[in-house]
CSV table of C-alpha atoms in Angstrom, one decimal:
chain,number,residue,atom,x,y,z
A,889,UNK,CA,4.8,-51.6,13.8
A,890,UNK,CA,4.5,-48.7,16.0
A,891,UNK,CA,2.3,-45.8,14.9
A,892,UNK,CA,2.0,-42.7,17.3
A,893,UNK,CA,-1.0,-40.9,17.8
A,894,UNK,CA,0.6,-37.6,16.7
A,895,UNK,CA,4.0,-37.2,15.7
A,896,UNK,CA,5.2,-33.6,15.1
A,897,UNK,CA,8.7,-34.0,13.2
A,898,UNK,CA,6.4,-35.9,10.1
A,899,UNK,CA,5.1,-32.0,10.0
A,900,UNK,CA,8.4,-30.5,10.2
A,901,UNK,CA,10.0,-32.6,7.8
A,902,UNK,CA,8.0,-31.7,5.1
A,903,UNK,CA,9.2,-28.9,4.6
A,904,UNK,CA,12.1,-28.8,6.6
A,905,UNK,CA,14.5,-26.9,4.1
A,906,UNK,CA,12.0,-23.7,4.0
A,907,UNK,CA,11.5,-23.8,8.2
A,908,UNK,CA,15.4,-24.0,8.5
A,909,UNK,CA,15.7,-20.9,5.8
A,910,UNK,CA,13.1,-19.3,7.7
A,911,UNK,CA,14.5,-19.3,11.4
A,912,UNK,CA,17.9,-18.3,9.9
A,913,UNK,CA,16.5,-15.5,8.3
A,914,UNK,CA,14.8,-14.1,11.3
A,915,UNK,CA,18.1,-14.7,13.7
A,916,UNK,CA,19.8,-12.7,10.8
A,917,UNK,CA,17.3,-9.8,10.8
A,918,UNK,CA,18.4,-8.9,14.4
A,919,UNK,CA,14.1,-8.2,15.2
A,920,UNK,CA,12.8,-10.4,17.6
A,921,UNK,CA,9.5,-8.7,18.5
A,922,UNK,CA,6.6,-7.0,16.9
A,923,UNK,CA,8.5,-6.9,13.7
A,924,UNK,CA,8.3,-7.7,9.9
A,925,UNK,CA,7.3,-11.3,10.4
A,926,UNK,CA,4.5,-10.8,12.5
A,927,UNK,CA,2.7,-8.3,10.5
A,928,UNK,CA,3.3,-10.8,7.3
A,929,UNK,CA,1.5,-13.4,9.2
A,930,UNK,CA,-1.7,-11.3,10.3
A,931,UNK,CA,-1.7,-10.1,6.4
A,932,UNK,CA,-1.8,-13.6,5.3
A,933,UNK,CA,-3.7,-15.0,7.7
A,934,UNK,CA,-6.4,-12.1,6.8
A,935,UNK,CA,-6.2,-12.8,3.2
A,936,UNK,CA,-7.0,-15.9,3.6
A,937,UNK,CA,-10.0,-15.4,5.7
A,938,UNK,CA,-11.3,-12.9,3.2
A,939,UNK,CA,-14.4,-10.5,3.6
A,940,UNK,CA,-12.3,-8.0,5.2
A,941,UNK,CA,-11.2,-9.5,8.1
A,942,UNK,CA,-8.3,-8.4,10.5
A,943,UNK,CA,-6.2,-10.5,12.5
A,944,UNK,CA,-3.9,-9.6,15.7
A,945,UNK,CA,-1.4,-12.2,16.9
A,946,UNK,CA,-0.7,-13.3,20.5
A,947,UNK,CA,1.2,-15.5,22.6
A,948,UNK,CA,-1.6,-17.9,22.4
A,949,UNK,CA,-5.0,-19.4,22.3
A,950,UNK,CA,-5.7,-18.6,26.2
A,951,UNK,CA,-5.1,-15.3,26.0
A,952,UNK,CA,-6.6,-14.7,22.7
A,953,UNK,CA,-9.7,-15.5,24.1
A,954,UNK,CA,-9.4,-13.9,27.5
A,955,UNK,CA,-7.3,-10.0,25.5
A,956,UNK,CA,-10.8,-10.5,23.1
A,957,UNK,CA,-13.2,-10.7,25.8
A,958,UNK,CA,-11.6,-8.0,27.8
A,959,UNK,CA,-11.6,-5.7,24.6
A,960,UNK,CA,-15.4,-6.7,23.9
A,961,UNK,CA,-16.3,-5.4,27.7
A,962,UNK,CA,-16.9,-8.4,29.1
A,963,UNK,CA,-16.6,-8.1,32.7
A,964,UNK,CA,-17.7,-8.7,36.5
A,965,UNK,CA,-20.6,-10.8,36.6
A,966,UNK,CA,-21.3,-11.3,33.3
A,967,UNK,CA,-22.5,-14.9,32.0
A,968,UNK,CA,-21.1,-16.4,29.4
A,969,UNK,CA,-22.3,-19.6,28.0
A,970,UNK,CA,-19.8,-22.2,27.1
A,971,UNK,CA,-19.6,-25.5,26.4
A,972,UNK,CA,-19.9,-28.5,29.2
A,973,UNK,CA,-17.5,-30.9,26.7
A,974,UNK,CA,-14.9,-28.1,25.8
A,975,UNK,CA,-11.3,-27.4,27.1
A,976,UNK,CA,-10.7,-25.6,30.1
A,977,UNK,CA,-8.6,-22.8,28.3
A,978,UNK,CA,-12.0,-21.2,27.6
A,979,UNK,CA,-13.4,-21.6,30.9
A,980,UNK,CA,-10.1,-20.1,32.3
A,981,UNK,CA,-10.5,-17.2,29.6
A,982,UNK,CA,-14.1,-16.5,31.0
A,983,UNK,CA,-13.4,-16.5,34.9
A,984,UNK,CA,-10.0,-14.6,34.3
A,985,UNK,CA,-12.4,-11.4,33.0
A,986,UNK,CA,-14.3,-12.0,36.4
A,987,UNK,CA,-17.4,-12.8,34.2
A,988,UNK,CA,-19.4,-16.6,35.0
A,989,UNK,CA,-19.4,-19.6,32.7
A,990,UNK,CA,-22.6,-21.0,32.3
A,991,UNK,CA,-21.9,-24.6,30.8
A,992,UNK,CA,-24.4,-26.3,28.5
A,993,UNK,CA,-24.6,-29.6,26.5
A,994,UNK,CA,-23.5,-31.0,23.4
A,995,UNK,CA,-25.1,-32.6,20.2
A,996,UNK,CA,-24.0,-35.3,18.8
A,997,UNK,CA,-21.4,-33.2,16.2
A,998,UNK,CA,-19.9,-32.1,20.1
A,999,UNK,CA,-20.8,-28.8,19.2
A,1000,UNK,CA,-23.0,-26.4,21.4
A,1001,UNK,CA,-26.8,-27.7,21.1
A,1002,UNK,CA,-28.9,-25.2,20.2
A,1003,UNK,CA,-31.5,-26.1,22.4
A,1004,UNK,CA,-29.3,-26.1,26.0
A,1005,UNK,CA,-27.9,-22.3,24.8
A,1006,UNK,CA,-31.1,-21.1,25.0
A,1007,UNK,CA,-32.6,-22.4,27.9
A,1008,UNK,CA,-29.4,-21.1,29.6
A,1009,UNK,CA,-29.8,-17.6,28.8
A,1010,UNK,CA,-30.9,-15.0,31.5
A,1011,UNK,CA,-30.9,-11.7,32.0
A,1012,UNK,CA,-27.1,-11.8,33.3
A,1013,UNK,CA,-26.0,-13.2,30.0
A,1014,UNK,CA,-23.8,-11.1,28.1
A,1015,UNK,CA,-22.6,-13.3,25.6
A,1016,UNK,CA,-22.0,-17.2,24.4
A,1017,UNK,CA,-18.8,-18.3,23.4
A,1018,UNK,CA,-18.4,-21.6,20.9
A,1019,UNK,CA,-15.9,-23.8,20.5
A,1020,UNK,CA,-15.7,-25.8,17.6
A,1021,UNK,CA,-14.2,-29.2,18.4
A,1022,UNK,CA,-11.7,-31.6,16.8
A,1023,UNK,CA,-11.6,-29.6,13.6
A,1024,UNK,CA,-15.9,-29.3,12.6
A,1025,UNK,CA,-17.5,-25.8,12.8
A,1026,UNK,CA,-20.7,-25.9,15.4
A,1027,UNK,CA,-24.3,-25.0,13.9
A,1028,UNK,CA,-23.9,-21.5,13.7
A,1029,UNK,CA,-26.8,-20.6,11.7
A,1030,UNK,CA,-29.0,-21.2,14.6
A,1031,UNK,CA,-26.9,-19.8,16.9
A,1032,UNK,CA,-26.4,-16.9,15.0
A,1033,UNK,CA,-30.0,-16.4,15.3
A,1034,UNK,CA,-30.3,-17.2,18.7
A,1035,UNK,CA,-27.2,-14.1,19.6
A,1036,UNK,CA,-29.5,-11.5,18.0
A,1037,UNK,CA,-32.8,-12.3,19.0
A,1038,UNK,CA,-31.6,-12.1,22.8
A,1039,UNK,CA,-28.8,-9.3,21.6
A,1040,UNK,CA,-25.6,-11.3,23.0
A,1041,UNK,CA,-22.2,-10.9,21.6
A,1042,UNK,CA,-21.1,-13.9,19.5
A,1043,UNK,CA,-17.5,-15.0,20.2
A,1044,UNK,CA,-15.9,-18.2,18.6
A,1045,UNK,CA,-13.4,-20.4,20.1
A,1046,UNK,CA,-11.2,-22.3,17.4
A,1047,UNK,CA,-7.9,-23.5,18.5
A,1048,UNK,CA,-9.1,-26.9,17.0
A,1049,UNK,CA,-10.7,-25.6,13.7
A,1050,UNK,CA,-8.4,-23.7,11.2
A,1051,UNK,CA,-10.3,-22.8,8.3
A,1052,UNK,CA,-12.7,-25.5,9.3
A,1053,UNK,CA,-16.2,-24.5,7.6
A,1054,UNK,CA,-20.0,-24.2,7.6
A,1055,UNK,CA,-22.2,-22.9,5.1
A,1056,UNK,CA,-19.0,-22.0,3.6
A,1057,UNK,CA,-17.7,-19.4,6.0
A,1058,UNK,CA,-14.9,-20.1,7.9
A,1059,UNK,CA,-14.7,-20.8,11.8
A,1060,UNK,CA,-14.2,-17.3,13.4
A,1061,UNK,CA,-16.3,-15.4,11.3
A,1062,UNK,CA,-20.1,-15.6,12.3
A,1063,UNK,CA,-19.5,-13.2,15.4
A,1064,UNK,CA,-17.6,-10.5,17.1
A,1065,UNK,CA,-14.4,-12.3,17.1
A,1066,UNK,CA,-13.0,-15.8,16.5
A,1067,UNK,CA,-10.0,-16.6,18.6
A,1068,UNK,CA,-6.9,-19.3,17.5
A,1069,UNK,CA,-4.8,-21.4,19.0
A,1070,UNK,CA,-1.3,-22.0,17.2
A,1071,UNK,CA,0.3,-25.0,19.9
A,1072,UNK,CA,2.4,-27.2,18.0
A,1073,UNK,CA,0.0,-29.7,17.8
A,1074,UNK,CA,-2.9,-27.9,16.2
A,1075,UNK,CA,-3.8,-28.3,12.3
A,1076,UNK,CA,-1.9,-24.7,11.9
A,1077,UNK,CA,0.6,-25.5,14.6
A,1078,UNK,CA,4.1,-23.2,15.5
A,1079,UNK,CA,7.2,-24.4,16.7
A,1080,UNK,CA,5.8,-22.9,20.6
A,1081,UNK,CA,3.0,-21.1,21.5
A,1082,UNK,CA,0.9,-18.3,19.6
A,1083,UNK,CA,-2.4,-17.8,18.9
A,1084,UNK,CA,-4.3,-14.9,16.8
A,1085,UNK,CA,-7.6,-12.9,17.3
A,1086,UNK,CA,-9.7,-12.4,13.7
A,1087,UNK,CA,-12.5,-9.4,13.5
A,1088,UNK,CA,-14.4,-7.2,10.9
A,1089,UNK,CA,-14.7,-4.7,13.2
A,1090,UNK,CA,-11.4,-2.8,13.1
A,1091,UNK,CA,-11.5,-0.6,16.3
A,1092,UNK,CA,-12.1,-3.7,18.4
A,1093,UNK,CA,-8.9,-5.1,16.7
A,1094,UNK,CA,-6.7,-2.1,17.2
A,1095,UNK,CA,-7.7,-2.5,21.0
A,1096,UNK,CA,-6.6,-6.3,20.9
A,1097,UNK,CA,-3.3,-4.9,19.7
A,1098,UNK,CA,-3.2,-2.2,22.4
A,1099,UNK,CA,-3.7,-5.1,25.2
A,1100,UNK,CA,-1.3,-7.7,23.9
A,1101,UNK,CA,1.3,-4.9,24.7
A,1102,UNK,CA,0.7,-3.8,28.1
A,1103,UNK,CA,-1.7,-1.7,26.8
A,1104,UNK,CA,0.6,0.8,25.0
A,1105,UNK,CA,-0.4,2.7,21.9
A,1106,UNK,CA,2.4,4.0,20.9
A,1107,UNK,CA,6.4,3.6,23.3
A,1108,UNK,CA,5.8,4.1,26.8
A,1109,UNK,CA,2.6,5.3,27.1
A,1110,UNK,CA,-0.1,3.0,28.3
A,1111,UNK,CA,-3.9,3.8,27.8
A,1112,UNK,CA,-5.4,0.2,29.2
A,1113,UNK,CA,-4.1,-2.3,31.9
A,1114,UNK,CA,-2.9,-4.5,29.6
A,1115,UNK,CA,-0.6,-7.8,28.9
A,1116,UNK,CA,2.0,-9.1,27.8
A,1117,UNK,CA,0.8,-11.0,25.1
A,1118,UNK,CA,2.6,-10.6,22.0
A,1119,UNK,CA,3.4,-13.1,19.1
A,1120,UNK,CA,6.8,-13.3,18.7
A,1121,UNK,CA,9.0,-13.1,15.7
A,1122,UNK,CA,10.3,-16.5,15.3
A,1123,UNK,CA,6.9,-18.4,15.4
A,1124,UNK,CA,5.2,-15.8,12.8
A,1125,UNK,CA,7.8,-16.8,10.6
A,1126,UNK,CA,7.6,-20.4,10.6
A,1127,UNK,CA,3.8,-20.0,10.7
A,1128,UNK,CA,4.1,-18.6,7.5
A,1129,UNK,CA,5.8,-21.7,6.0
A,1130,UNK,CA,3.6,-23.8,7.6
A,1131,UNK,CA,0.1,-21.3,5.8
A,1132,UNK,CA,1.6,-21.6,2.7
A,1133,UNK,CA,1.3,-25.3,2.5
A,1134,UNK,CA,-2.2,-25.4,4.8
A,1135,UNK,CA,-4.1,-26.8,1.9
A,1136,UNK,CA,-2.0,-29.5,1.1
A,1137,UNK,CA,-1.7,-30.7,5.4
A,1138,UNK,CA,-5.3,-30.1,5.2
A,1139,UNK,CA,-5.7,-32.4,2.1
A,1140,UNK,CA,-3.8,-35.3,4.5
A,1141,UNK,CA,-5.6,-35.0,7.0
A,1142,UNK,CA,-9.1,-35.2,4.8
A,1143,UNK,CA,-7.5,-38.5,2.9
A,1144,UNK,CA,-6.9,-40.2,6.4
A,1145,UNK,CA,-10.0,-39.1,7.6
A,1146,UNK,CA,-11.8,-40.5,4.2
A,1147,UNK,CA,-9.6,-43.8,4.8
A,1148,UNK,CA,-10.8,-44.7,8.1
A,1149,UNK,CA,-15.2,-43.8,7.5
A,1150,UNK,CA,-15.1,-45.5,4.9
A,1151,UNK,CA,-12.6,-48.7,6.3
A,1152,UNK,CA,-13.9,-49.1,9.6
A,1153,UNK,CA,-16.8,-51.1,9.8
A,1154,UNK,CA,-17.2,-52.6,13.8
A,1155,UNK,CA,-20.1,-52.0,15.4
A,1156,UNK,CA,-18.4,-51.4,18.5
A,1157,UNK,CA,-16.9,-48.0,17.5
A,1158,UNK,CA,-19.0,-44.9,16.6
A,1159,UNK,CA,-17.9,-42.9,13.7
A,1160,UNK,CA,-17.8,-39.1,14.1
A,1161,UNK,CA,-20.9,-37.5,12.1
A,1162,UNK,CA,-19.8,-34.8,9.6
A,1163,UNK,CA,-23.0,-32.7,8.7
A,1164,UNK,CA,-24.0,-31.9,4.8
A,1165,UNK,CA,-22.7,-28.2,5.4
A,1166,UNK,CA,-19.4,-28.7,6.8
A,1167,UNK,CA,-15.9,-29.3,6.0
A,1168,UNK,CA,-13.9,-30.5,8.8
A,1169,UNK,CA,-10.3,-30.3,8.9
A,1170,UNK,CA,-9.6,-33.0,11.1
A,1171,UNK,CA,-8.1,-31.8,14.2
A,1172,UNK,CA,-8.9,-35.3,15.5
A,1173,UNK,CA,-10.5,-38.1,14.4
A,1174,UNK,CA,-12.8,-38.8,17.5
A,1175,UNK,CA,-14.6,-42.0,17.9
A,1176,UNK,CA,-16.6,-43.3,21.0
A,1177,UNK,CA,-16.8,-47.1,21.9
A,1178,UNK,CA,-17.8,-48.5,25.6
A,1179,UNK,CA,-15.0,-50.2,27.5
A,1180,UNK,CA,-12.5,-47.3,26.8
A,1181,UNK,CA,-9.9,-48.6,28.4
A,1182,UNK,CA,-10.5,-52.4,27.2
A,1183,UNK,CA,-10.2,-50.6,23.7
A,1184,UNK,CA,-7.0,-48.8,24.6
A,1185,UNK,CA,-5.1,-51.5,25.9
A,1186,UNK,CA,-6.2,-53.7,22.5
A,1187,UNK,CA,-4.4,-50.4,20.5
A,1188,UNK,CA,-1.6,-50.4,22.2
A,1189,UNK,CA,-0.6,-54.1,22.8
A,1190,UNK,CA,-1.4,-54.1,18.7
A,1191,UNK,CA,1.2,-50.9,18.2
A,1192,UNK,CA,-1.4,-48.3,17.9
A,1193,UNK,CA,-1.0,-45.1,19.8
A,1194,UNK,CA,-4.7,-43.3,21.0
A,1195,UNK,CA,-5.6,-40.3,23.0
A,1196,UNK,CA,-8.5,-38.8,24.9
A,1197,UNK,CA,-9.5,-35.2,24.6
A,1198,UNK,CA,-10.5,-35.1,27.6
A,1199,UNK,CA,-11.9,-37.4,30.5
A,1200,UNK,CA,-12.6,-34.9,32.8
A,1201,UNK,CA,-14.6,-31.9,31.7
A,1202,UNK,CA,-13.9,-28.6,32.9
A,1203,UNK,CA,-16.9,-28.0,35.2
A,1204,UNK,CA,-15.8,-31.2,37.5
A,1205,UNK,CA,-12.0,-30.1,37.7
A,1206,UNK,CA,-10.8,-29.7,41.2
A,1207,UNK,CA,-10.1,-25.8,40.6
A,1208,UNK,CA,-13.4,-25.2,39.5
A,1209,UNK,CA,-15.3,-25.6,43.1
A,1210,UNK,CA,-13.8,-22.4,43.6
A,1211,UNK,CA,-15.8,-20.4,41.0
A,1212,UNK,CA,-18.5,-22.7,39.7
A,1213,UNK,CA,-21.6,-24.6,42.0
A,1214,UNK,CA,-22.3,-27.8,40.2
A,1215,UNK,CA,-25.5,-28.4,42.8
A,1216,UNK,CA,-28.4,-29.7,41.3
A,1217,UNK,CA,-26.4,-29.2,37.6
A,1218,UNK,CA,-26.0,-32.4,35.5
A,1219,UNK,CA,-24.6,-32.5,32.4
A,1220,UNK,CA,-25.3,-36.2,31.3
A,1221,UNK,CA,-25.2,-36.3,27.6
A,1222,UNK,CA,-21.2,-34.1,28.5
A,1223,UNK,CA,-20.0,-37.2,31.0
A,1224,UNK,CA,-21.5,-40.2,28.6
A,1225,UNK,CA,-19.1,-38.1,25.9
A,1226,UNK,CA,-15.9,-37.8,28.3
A,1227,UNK,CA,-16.3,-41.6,28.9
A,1228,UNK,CA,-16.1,-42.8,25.7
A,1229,UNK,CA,-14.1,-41.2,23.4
A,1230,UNK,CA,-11.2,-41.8,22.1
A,1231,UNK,CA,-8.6,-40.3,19.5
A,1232,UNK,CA,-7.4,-42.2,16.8
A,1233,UNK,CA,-3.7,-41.6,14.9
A,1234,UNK,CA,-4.3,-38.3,13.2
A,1235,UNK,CA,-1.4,-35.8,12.1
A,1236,UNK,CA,-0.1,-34.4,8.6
A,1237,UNK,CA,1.4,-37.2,7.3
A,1238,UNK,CA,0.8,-40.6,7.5
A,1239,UNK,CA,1.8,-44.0,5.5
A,1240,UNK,CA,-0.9,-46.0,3.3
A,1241,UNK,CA,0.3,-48.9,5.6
A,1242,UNK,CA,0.0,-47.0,8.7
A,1243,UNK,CA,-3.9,-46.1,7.9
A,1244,UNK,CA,-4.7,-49.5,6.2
A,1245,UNK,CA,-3.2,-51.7,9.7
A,1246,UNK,CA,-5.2,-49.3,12.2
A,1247,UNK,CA,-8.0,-49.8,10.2
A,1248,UNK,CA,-7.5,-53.9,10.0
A,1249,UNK,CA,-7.2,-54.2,13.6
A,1250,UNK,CA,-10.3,-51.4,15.0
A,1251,UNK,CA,-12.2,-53.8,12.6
A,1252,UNK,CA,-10.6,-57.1,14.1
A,1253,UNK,CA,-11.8,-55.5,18.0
């Protein structure tokens, strides 16, 4: 038996009939841009927020985040807090505005502690930027408090937390803006890139929508320096397949999840912590356990794919020198996490034997 940590044609054979229908009927349409199928998606994407939300689609999660923070007014020299354990995408979003990333510590959900954001705060500080990680929604109830008493914009990052939620709002929408990630690999993945930008606040969205297209308003006529950003047709489409049916991938991914707490029982492995006011949606399924690599090997000589998101965090990459001074920073509780954890088999369908063997031989390590 050999059982991948992701395999992405389980997803597409789900419902393969209705993507196939789908991509014919856009090639038939003759629109290929800004059309039909993108405004469908950003409607049903919106309804399913609720509350009045808008959403603006983009090429993808990078440039969501960097379009919103430009459209926010986040500029030169402004700090940003972010956190030490996330992807660099949002780092690169931050230094691309010409504002500074100031990187602070985890807790153990790997979502921003409450305590390092604000310490880190200054009087540079424009505004802190979360990202909820492998699918759970950070605690945003004290953060929340923490953005207005010091008056800082609010700005979520959740490429890995589709209608992940907390206190029973949905990632993206304790802020200014919540910014998605739609890579094929994602919960509410496309056949390419895209990624979406939600708001209340429906100026700030009409000025997303403005950027993504080189900063046009209306044909040929260009009112901000803007990008070329937009969602294509094709992936709006088959995004919408793929919403339709979000509930029933997010029920798979809950059952797996369910499976392996409550099968694994090693005292090796650490078992990620899911608080009393969240529902995760299982981006990953992250555990930590020393000897990584002894671990790893054991997985894979017993047919078990695993992955690491990520060993390196974004302050320590090489390109980073150039805009960030590590001196005299440590991030000790971020480098403990990036050495130990590791991603177990996770994706929207997988076999009863499948789980029960992975769970038989994490238990037999």
């Amino acid at each position: 038996m050999m059982i991948p940590v992701n395999e992405l044609l389980r997803g597409f054979k789900l419902y393969k009939d209705e993507y196939e229908q789908k991509v014919l009927e856009v090639l038939n349409s003759g629109w290929y841009i800004l059309g039909k199928e993108v405004e469908n998606f950003q409607n049903m994407f919106s309804a399913k927020l609720g509350n009045g939300y808008f959403t603006m689609g983009v090429d993808n999660g990078l440039n969501a985040i960097k379009i919103g923070l430009v459209a926010a007014g986040i500029e030169k020299g402004d700090e940003v807090i972010v956190q030490a354990n996330g992807y660099i995408a949002t780092v690169l979003a931050v230094i691309h505005c010409g504002a500074v990333p100031i990187f602070v510590e985890p807790n153990k959900y790997y979502g921003m502690d409450v305590t390092s954001l604000e310490k880190a705060i200054t009087k540079k500080t424009k505004a802190v930027l979360v990202t909820h990680l492998y699918g759970l929604v950070s605690d945003m109830e004290k953060i929340v408090e923490i953005c207005d008493k010091y008056n800082l914009l609010l700005f979520e990052d959740c490429a890995q937390a589709h209608f992940a939620k907390y206190m029973n709002k949905y990632a993206g929408t304790f802020g200014k803006a919540g910014f998605f990630s739609f890579y094929p690999t994602k919960n509410l993945g496309a056949f390419g890139d895209g990624g979406a930008v939600i708001s209340r606040d429906k100026n700030f969205i009409e000025k997303v929508k403005v950027l993504r297209n080189y900063g046009s308003d209306y044909r040929y006529h260009n009112i901000y320096l803007g990008y070329n950003s937009r969602l294509d047709e094709l992936q709006a489409g088959l995004l919408q397949v793929k919403l339709k049916h979000y509930d029933e991938l997010l029920n798979n991914r809950t059952k797996i999840a369910n499976l392996y707490l409550k099968g694994i029982n090693n005292r090796k492995i650490i078992l990620p912590f899911v608080p009393n006011a969240s529902i995760h949606v299982w981006y990953q399924f992250v555990i930590q356990v020393d000897s990584r690599n002894e671990f790893i090997n054991y997985m894979k000589e017993s047919g078990i794919g695993t992955d690491i998101l990520w060993q390196t965090p974004p302050y320590l990459q090489p390109v980073m020198k150039n805009y960030y001074s590590i001196e005299n920073k440590k991030f000790p509780i971020t480098e403990k996490i990036c050495k130990r954890i590791v991603s177990l088999p996770m994706m929207d369908y997988m076999y009863d034997d499948e789980i029960k063997y992975i769970i038989k031989m994490i238990n037999k390590y």
